[in-house]
Short mmCIF file of C-alpha atoms in Angstrom, two decimals:
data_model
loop_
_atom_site.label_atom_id
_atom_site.label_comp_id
_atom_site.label_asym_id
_atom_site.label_seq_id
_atom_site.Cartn_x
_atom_site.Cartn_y
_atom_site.Cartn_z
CA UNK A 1 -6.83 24.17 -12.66
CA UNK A 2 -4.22 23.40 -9.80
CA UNK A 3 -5.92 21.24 -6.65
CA UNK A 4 -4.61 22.85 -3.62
CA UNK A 5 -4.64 20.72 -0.61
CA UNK A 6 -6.26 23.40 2.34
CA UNK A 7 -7.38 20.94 4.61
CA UNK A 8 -5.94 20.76 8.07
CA UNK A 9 -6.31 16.49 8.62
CA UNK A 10 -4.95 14.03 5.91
CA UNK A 11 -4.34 10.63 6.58
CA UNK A 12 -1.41 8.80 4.39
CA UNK A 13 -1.40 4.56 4.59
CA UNK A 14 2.06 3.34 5.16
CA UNK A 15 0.61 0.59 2.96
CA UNK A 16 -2.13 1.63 0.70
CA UNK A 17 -5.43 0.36 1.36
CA UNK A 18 -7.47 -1.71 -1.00
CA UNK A 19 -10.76 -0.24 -2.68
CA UNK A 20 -12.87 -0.93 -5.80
CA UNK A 21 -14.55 2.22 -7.92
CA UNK A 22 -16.42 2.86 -10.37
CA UNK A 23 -17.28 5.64 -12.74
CA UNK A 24 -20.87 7.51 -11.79
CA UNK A 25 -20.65 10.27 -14.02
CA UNK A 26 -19.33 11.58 -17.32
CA UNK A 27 -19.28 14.83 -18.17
CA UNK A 28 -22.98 15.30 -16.72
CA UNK A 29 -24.31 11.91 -18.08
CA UNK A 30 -25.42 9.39 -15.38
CA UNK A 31 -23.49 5.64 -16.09
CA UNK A 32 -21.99 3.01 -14.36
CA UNK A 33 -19.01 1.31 -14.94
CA UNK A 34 -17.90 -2.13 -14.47
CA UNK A 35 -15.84 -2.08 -10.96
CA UNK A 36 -12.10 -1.88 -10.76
CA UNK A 37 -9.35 -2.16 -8.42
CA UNK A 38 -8.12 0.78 -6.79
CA UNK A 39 -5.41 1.21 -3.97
CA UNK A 40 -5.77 4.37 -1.44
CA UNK A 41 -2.79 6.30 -0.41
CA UNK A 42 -3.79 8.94 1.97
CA UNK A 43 -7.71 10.32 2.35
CA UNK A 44 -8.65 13.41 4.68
CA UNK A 45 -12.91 14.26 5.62
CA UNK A 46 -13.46 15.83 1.51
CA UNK A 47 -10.61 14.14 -0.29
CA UNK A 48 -8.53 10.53 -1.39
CA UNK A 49 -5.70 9.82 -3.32
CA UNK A 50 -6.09 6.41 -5.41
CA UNK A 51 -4.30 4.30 -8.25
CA UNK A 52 -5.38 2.01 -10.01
CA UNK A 53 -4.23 0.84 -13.60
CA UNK A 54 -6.80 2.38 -15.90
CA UNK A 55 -6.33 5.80 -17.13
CA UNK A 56 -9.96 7.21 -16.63
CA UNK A 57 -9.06 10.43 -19.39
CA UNK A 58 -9.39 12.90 -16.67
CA UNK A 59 -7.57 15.48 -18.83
CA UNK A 60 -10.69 14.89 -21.49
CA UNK A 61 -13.58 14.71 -19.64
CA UNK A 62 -15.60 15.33 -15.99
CA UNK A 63 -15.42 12.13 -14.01
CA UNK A 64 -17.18 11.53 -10.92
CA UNK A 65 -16.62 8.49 -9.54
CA UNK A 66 -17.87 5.86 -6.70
CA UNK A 67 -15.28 4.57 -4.54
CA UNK A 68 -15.57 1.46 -1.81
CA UNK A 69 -12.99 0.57 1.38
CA UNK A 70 -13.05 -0.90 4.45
CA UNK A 71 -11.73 0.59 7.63
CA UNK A 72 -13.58 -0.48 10.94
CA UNK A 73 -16.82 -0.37 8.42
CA UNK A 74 -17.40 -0.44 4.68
CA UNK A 75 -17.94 3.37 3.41
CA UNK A 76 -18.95 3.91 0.03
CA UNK A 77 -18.06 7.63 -1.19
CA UNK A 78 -18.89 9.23 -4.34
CA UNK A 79 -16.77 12.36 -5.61
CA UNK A 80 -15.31 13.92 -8.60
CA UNK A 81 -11.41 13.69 -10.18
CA UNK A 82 -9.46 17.04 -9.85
CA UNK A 83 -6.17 15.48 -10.93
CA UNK A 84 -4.77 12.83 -12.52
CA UNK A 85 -0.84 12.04 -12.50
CA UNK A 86 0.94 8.91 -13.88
CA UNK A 87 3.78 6.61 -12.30
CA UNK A 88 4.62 3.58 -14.77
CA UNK A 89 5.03 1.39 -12.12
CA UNK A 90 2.09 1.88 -9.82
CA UNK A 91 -0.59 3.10 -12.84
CA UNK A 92 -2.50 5.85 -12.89
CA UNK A 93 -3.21 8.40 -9.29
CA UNK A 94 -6.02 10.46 -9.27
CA UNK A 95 -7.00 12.90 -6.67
CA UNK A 96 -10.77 13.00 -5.88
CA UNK A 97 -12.31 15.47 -4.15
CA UNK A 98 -15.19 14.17 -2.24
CA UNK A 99 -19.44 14.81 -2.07
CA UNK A 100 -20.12 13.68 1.45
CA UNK A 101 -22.05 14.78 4.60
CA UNK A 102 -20.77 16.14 7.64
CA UNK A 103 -21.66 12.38 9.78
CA UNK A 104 -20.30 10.50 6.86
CA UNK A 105 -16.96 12.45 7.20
CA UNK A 106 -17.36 12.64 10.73
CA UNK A 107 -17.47 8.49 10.55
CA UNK A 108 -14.31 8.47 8.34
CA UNK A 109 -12.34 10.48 10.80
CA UNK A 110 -13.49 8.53 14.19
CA UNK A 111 -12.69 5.19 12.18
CA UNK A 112 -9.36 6.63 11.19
CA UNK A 113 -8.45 7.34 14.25
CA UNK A 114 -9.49 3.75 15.23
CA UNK A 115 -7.64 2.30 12.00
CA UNK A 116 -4.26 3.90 13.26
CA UNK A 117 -4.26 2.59 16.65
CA UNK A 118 -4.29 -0.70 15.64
CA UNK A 119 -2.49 -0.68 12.88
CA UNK A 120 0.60 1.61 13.90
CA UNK A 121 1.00 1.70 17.50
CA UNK A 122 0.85 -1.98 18.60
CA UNK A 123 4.00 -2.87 20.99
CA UNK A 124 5.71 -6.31 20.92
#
């Protein structure tokens, strides 16, 4: 199954922002991984892009997985792979399509906006 990306917003980091994860769900059984490292390179309202250096098997199984990061706030967001891709240099990218409510995306999006100001736009 090919991911398209429909979505009218997405947000790419010029410098990918930390996160931790951790695997929820495999193939329909509840679990809970240890946590790992994770770096995000772009993220819209229902959707991320992360590395990190562990191939999760996407190809094999289901994966749902909980994912942590800091903008203004720390948002926790839960959501399942849809495609996996490997680099040798960076690890492992997966692209995870999000379960999350309409004021939880809503947050994302104001704290974006927020996130970009000062981070991309400051004058000297």
């Amino acid at each position: 199954m090919r991911y398209k990306r429909e979505e009218g917003f997405r947000y790419t980091f010029k410098i990918p922002l930390e996160a931790t994860f951790q695997i929820t769900k495999i193939n329909d059984e509840q679990t809970e991984s240890k946590t790992g490292k994770a770096f995000i390179y772009d993220i819209s309202p229902r959707g991320l892009k992360l590395s990190t250096e562990f191939d999760l098997h996407y190809k094999k199984n289901q994966i749902e997985v909980r994912t942590t990061f800091t903008l203004q706030s720390e948002h926790t967001v839960t959501g399942e792979i849809v495609w996996q891709d490997e680099n040798y240099r960076e690890g492992y990218f997966y692209g995870i399509d999000l379960h999350i409510s309409d004021d939880s995306s809503s947050s994302i999006v104001h704290e974006l906006k927020h996130y970009v100001k000062d981070n991309h736009f400051h004058q000297d």
